[in-house]
Coordinates of C-alpha atoms in Angstrom, one line a residue:
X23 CA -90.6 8.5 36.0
X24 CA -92.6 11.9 36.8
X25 CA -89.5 13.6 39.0
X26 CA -87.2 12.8 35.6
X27 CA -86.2 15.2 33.3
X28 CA -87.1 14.2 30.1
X29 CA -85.4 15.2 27.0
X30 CA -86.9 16.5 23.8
X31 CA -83.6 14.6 22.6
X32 CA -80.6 13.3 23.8
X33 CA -77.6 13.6 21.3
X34 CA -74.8 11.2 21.3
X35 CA -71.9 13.1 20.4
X36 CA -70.9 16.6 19.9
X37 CA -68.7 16.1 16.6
X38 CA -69.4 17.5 13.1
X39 CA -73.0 15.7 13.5
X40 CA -73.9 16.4 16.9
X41 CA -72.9 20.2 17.0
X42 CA -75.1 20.0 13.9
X43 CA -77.7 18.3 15.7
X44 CA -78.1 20.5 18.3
X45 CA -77.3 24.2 16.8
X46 CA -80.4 22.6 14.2
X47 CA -82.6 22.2 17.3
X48 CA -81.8 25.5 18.5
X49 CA -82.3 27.7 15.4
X50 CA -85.9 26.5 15.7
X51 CA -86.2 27.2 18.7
X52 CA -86.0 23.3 20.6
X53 CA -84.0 23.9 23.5
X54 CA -84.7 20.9 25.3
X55 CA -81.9 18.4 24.7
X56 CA -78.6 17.4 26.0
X57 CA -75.2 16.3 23.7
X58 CA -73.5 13.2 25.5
X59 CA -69.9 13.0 24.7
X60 CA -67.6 10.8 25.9
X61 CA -64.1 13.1 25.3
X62 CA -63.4 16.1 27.3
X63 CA -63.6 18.8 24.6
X64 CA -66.1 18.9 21.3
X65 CA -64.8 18.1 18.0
X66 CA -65.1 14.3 16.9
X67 CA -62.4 13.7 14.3
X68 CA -61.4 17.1 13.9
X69 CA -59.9 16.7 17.4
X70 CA -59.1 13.6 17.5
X71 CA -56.9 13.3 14.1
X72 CA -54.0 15.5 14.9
X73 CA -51.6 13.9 13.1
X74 CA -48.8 15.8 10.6
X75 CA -50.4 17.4 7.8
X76 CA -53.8 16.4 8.8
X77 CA -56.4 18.4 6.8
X78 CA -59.8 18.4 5.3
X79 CA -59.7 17.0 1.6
X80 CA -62.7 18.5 0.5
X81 CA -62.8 22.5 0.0
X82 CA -63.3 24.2 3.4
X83 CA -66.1 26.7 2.1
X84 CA -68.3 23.8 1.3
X85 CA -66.9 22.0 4.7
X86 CA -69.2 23.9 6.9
X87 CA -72.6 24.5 7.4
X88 CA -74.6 26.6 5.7
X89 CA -76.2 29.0 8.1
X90 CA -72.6 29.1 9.7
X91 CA -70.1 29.6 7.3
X92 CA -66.6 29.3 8.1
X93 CA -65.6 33.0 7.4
X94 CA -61.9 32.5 9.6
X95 CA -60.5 30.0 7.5
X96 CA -56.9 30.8 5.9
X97 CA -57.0 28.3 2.9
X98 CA -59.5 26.3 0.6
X99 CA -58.1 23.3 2.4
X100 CA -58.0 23.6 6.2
X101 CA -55.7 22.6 8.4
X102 CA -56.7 20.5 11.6
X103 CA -56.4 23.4 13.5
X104 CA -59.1 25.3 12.0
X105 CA -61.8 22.7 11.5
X106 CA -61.8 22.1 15.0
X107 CA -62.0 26.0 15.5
X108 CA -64.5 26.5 13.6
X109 CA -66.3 23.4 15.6
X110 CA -65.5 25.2 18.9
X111 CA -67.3 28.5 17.2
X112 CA -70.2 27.2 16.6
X113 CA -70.4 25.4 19.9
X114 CA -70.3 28.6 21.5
X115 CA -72.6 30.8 18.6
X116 CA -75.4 28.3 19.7
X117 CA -74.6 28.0 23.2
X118 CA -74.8 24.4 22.6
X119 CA -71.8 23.7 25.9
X120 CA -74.5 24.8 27.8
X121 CA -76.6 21.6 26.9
X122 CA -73.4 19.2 26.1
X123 CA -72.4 17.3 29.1
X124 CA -68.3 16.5 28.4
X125 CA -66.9 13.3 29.3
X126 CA -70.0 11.2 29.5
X127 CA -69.9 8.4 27.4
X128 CA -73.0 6.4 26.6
X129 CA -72.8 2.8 27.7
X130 CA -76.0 1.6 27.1
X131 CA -79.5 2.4 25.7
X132 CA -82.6 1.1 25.9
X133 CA -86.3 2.0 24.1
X134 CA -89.0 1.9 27.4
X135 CA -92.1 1.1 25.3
X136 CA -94.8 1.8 28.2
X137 CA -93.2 4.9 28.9
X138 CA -92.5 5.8 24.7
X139 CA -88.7 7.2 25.9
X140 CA -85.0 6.0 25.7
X141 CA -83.3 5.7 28.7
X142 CA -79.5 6.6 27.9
X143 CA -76.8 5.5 30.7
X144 CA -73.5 6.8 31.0
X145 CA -70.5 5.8 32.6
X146 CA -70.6 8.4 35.2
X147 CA -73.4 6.3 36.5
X148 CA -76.3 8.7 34.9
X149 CA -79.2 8.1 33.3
X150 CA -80.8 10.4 30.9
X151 CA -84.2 10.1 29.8
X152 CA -85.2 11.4 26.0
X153 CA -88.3 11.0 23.8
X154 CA -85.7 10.8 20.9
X155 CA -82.5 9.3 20.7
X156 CA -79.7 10.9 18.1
X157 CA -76.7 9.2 17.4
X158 CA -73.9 10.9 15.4
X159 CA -70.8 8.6 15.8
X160 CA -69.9 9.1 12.2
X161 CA -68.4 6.6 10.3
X162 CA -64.3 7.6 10.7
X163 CA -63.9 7.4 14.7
X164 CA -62.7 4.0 15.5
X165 CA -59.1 3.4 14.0
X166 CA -58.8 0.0 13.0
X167 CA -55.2 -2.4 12.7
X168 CA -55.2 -4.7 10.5
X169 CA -54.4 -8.2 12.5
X170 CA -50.9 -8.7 11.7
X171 CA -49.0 -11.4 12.6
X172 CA -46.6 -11.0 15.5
X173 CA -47.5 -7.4 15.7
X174 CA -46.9 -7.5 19.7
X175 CA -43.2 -8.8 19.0
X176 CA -42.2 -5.8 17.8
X177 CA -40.2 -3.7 20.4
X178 CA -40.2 -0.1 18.8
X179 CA -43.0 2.3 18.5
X180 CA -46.1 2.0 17.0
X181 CA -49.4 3.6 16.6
X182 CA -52.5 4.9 14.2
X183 CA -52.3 7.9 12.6
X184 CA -55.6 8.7 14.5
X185 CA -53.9 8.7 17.6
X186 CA -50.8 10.1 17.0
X187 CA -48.2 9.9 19.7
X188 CA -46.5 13.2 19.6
X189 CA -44.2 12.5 22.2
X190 CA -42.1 10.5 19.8
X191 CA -39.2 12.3 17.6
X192 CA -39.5 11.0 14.2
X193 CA -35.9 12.6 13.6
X194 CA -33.1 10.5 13.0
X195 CA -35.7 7.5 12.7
X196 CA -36.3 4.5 10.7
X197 CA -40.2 4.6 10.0
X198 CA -42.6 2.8 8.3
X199 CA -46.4 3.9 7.1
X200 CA -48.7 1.0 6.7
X201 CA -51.3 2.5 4.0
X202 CA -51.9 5.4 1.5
X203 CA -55.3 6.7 1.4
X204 CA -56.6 9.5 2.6
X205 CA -54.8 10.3 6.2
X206 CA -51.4 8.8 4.4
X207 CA -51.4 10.9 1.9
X208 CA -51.6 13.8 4.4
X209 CA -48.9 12.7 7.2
X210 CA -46.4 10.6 4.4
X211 CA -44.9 13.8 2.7
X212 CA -44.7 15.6 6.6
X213 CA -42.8 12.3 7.9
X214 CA -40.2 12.1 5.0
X215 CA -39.2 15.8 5.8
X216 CA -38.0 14.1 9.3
X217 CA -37.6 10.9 9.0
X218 CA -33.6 9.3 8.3
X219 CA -35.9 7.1 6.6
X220 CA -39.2 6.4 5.4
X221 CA -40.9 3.0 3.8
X222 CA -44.4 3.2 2.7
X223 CA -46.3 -0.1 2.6
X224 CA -48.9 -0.3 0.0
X225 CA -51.2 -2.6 -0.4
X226 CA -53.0 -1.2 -3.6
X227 CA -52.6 2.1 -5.4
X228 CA -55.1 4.7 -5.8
X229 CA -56.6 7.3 -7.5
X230 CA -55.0 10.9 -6.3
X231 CA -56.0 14.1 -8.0
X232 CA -54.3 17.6 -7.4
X233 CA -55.6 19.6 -4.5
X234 CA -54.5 22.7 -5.9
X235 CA -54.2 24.5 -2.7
X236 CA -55.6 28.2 -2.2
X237 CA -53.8 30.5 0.5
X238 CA -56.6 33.6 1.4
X239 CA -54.4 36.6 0.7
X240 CA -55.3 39.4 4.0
X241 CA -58.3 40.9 1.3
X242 CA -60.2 37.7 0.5
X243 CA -60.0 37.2 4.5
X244 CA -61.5 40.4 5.2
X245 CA -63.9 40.2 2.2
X246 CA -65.2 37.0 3.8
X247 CA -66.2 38.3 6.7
X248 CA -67.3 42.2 5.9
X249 CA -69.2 40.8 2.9
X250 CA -70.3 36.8 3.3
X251 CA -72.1 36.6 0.1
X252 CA -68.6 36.6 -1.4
X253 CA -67.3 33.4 0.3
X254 CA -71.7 32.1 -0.6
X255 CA -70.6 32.7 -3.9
X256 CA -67.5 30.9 -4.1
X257 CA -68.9 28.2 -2.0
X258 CA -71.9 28.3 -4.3
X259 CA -69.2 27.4 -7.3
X260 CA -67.6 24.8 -6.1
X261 CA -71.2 22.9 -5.1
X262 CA -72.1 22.9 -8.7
X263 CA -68.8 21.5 -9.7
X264 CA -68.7 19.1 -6.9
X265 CA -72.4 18.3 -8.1
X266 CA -71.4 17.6 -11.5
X267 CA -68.6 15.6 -10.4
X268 CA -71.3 13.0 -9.1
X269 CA -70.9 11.3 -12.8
X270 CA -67.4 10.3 -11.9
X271 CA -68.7 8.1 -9.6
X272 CA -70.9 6.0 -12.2
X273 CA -68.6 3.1 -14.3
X274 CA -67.9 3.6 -17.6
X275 CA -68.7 7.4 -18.5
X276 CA -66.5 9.5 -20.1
X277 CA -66.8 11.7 -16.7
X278 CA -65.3 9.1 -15.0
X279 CA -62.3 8.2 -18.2
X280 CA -61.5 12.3 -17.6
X281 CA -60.6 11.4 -14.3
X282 CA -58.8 8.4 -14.7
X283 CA -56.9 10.8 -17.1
X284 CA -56.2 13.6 -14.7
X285 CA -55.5 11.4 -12.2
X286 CA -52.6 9.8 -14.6
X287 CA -51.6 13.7 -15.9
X288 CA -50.6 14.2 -12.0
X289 CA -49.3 11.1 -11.1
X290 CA -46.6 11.2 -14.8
X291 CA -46.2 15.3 -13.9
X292 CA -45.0 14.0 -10.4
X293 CA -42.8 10.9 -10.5
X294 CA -40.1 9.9 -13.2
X295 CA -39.3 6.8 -12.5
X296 CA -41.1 4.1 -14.6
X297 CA -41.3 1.4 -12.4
X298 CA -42.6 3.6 -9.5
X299 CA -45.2 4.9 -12.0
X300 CA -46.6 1.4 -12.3
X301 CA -47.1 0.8 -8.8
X302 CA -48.7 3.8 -8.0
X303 CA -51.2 3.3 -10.6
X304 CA -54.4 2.0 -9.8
X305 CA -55.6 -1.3 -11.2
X306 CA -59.5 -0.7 -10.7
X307 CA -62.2 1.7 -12.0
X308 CA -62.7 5.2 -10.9
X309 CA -64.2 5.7 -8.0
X310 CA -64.6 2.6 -6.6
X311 CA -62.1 3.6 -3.3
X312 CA -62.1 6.9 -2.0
X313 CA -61.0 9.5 -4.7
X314 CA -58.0 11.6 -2.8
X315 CA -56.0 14.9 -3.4
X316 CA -52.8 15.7 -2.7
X317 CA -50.1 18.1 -4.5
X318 CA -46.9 16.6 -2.7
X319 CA -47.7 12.6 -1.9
X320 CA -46.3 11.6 -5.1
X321 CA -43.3 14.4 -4.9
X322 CA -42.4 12.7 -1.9
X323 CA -41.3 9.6 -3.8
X324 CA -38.8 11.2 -5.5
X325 CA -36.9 12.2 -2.2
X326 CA -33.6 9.2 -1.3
X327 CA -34.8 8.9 2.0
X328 CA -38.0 7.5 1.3
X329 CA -38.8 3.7 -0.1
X330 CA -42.2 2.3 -2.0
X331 CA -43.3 -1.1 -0.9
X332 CA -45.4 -3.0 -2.5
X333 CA -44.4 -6.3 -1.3
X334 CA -47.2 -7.8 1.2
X335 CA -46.8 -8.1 4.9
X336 CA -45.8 -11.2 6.2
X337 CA -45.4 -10.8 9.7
X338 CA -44.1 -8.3 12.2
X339 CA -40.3 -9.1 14.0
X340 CA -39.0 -7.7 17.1
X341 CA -37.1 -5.3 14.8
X342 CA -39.6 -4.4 12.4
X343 CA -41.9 -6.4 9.3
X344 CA -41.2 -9.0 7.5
X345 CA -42.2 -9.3 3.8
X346 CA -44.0 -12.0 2.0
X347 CA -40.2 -12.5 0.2
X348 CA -38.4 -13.3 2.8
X349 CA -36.7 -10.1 3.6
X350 CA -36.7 -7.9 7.2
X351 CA -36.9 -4.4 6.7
X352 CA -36.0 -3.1 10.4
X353 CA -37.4 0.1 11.8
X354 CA -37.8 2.1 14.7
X355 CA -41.5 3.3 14.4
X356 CA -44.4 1.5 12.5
X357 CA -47.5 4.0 12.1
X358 CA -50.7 2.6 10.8
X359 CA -52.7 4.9 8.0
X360 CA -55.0 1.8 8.3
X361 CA -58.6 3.4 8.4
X362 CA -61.5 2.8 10.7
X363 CA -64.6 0.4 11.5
X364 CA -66.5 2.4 8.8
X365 CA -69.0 0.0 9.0
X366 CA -69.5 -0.6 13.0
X367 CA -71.8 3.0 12.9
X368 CA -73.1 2.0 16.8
X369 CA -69.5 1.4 17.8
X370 CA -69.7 -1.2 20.5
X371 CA -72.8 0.7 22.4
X372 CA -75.7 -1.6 22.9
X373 CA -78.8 -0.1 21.8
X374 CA -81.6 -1.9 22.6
X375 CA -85.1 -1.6 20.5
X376 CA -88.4 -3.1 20.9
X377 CA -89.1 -6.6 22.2
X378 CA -85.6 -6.3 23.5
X379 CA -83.6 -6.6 20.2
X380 CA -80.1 -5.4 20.1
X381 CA -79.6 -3.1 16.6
X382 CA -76.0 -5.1 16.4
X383 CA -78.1 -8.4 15.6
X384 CA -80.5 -6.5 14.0
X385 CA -78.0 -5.9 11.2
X386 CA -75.6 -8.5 11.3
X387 CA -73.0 -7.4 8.6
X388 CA -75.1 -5.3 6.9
X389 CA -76.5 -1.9 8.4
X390 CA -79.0 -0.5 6.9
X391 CA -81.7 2.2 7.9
X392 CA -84.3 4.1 6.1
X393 CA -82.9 7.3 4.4
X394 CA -79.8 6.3 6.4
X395 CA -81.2 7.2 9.7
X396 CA -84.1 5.4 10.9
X397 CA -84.1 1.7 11.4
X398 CA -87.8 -0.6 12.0
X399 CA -88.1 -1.8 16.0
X400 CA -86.0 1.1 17.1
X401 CA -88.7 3.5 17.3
X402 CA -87.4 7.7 17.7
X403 CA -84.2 7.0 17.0
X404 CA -82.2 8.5 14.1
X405 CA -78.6 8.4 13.0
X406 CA -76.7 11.0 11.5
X407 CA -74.6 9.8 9.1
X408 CA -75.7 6.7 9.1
X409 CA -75.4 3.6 6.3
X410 CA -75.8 5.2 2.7
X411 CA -74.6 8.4 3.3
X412 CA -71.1 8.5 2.6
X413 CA -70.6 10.7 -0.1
X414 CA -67.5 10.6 -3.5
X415 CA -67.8 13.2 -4.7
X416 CA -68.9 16.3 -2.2
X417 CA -69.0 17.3 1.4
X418 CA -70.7 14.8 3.6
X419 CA -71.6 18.5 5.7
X420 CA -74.3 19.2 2.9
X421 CA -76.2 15.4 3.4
X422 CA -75.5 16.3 7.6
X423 CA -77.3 19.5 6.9
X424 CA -80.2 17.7 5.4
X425 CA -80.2 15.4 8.0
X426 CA -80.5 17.6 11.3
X427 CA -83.5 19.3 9.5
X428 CA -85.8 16.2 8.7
X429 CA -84.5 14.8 12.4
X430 CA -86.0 18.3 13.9
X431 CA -89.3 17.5 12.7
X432 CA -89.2 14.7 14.0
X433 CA -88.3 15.6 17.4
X434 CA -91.0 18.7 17.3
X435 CA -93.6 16.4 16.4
X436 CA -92.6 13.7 19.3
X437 CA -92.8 17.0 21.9
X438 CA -95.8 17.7 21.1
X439 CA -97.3 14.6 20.6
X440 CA -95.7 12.2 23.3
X441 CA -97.6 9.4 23.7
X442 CA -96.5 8.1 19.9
X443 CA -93.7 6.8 18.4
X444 CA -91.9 6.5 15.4
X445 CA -91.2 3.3 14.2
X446 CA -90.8 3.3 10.2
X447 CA -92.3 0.9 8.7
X448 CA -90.0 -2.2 7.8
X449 CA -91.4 -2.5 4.0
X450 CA -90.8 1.2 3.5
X451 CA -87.2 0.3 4.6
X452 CA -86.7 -2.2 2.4
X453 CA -88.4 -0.7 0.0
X454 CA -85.7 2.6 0.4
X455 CA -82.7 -0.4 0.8
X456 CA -84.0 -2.0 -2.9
X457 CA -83.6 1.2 -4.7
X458 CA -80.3 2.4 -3.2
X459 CA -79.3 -0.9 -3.7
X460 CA -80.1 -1.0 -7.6
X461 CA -79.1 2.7 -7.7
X462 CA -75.5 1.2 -6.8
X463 CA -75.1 -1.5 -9.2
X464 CA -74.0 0.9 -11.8
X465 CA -71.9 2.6 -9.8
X466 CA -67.8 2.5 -9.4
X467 CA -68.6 1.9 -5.3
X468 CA -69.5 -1.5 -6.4
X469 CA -66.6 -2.1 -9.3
X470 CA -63.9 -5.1 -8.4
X471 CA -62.0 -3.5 -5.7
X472 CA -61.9 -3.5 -1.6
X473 CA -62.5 -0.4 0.0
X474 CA -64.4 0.7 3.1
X475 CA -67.7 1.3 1.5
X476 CA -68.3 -2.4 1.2
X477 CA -69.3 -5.3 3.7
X478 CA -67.0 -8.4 3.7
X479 CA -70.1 -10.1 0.6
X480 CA -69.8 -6.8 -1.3
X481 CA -72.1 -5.1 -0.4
X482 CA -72.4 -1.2 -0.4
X483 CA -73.1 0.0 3.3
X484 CA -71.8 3.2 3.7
X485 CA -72.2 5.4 0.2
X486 CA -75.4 7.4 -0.8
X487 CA -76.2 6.3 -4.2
X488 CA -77.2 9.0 -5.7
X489 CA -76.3 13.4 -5.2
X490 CA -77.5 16.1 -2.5
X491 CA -79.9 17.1 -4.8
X492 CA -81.9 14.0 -4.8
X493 CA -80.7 12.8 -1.0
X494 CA -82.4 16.9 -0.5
X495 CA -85.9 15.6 -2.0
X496 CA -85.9 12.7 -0.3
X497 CA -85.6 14.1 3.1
X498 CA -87.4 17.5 2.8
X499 CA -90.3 16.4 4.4
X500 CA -91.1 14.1 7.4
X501 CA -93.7 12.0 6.0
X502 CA -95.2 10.6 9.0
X503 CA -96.7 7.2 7.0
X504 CA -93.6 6.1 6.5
X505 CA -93.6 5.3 10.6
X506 CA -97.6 4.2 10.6
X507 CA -98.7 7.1 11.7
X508 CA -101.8 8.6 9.9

């Protein structure tokens, strides 16, 4: 083991969380690590998702980190384009392609208890040795199709809006969009403009709020980056009203009937017909699915070209679906706006603990790790983004934030002190899991709906239950009881 390098810590990814990670590590001056990732360029998601119209939701100014504002962006809701730019920037302001090894992906990792170190293989036949071990797949990288029947009969195109397929010409075509959450509402009204024509399959309606898009005029630009605490100040604004907006997301306040109501304004401003009305209204509480945006999703039902479906899926045909009454709706190109394994946050990597223990039997169906990043028997290892820490109702950025900074202390104190680890303790875990748990029964993520925040029992595995503020307090301070030490 003595001619081995060993790593302060070995990242697994170099998206949003990992390029977080490791610019975290290298403010403070922890230079020691190395970011696996298994594509050829940085950029989780933000590279990955390049579909039409693909954007972030949330306000780009409060999209970024905070030591590392996003001064170049054109508009309050950025494009693709320039959230993986801004990705790429920071890669380079921290030099952290220096210490990411591209085109590595992590097969298999296993704790070495004598030795108190992971040892992190690759599929370029690698092993890399670290005394912690980060993981930061997120919880949006996998797509995921729904199992269909007789989906491999069908003899057009088809694919998932997370890997679009831009060699096919929409134009002239019959299309069809399975979904309409957050990444259909994006690519829907871009297709229409294309598309001959365009049927949107919806399983259940939900609750869409006007984006309100801002275009940066030349000025703002330039004030932005001659004078930050200008964009600090706007970004500081729309925290406290994202903040606030945290009541939305608790059942029956009149926070959350105001935006049932403003959801309804845009949804009547936008569509005329009555029937269409009534099947894009929601039949569930506020907040209990993701809460989306969007000025031109509902517009786009008002174009000739483009059809609501709200009859379920049957099966698929060689020439297109079939619906649950009978009738064949034939098409050209089916694309999936089907989501992700939300709740798969390892992906299919083994990770190996103590005593041998693989983490995916270690949770079964329902992940769960103390402040949704360390998990008892894995000892030094900590997820970013991990279960609980979805947010509603603000930037997921501000809990990664939080995050990278209770992780560094972590990985300081390990350096220093390398013949311990950090196992938390499993009552403190359960003892997190119990409040969270009760935290969540009075929120809308646990109303009567489906959504990707809940196991198949019901159970809410990927939101945070409460706002930054407290998620901030909790994780200020690596409080080394929680893992036994004293």
């Amino acid at each position: 083991m003595t001619e081995k390098h060993i790593y302060d810590a070995v990242i697994l990814g170099a998206g949003y969380g990992g390029l977080g990670m490791g610019a975290q590590l290298r403010r403070d001056g922890l230079d020691n690590f190395v970011i696996l990732e298994a594509a050829d360029e940085v950029g989780g998601v933000w590279r990955d998702n390049t579909y039409p119209g693909a954007a972030c939701d949330t306000q780009a100014l409060i999209y970024c980190y905070s030591y590392f504002l996003n001064l170049g962006v054109s508009r309050m809701f950025a494009g693709q384009d320039e959230m993986l730019a801004y990705l790429k920037d920071m890669a380079e302001e921290f030099d952290l392609y220096s210490n990411t090894k591209l085109n590595h992906r992590i097969t298999h990792a296993e704790w070495i208890e004598d030795d108190k170190l992971w040892a992190i293989e690759t599929d370029q036949g690698e092993t890399f040795y670290g005394r912690v071990f980060v993981g930061a797949w997120g919880q949006l990288s996998r797509p995921k199709f729904p199992n269909f029947k007789g989906r491999d009969k069908f003899q057009g195109v088809q694919f998932h809006s997370a890997t679009w397929d831009h060699s096919v010409d929409l134009a002239g075509k019959k299309v069809a969009t399975i979904g309409n959450a957050a990444s259909a509402v994006q690519l829907v009204p871009e297709v229409a403009k294309v598309a001959e024509q365009l049927t949107v399959f919806q399983r259940s309606a939900n609750y869409i709020l006007p984006r309100d898009q801002i275009i940066f005029s030349e000025k703002e630009k330039e004030e932005f980056k001659s004078n930050p605490d200008s964009y600090r100040k706007i970004r500081e604004e729309i925290h406290e009203v994202r903040e606030a907006g945290f009541e939305r997301t608790r059942q029956g306040t009149d926070a959350a009937e105001e935006g049932v109501e403003q959801a309804m304004a845009h949804l009547r401003n936008q569509v005329e017909d009555p029937e269409l009305i009534e099947k894009l209204t929601p039949d569930f509480a506020f907040g209990c699915k993701r809460i989306l945006r969007s000025d031109e999703f509902y517009l786009t039902f008002n174009r000739d070209n483009v059809t609501l479906e709200t009859e379920g899926i049957e099966e698929f045909t060689e020439k297109g679906i079939r619906t649950k009454d009978g009738v064949e709706h034939e098409f050209d190109v089916i694309i999936f706006a089907t989501g992700f394994h939300a709740q798969e946050f390892q992906g299919k990597l083994p990770i190996i603990g103590r005593n041998g223990q693989d983490l995916r039997e270690r949770w079964g169906n329902t992940p769960e790790a103390y402040l949704g990043m360390a998990v008892d028997g894995f000892p030094n290892f900590f997820m970013l983004y991990g279960p609980n820490t979805n947010l509603n109702h603000h930037s997921v950025v501000a809990m990664l934030e939080e995050q990278d900074k209770y992780i560094r202390q972590a990985v300081e104190y390990l350096r220093d002190n390398p013949d311990t680890a950090l196992d938390v303790d499993s009552e403190v875990l359960e003892k997190f899991n119990e409040h969270v748990q009760e935290e969540l029964e009075n929120s809308a993520f646990s109303a009567d709906c489906s959504s990707w925040y809940k196991n198949e029992d019901g159970k809410v595995i990927n939101n945070w239950s409460g706002n930054v503020a407290e998620y901030q307090d909790l994780t200020r301070e690596l409080d080394l009881a929680d893992y036994g030490v004293k």
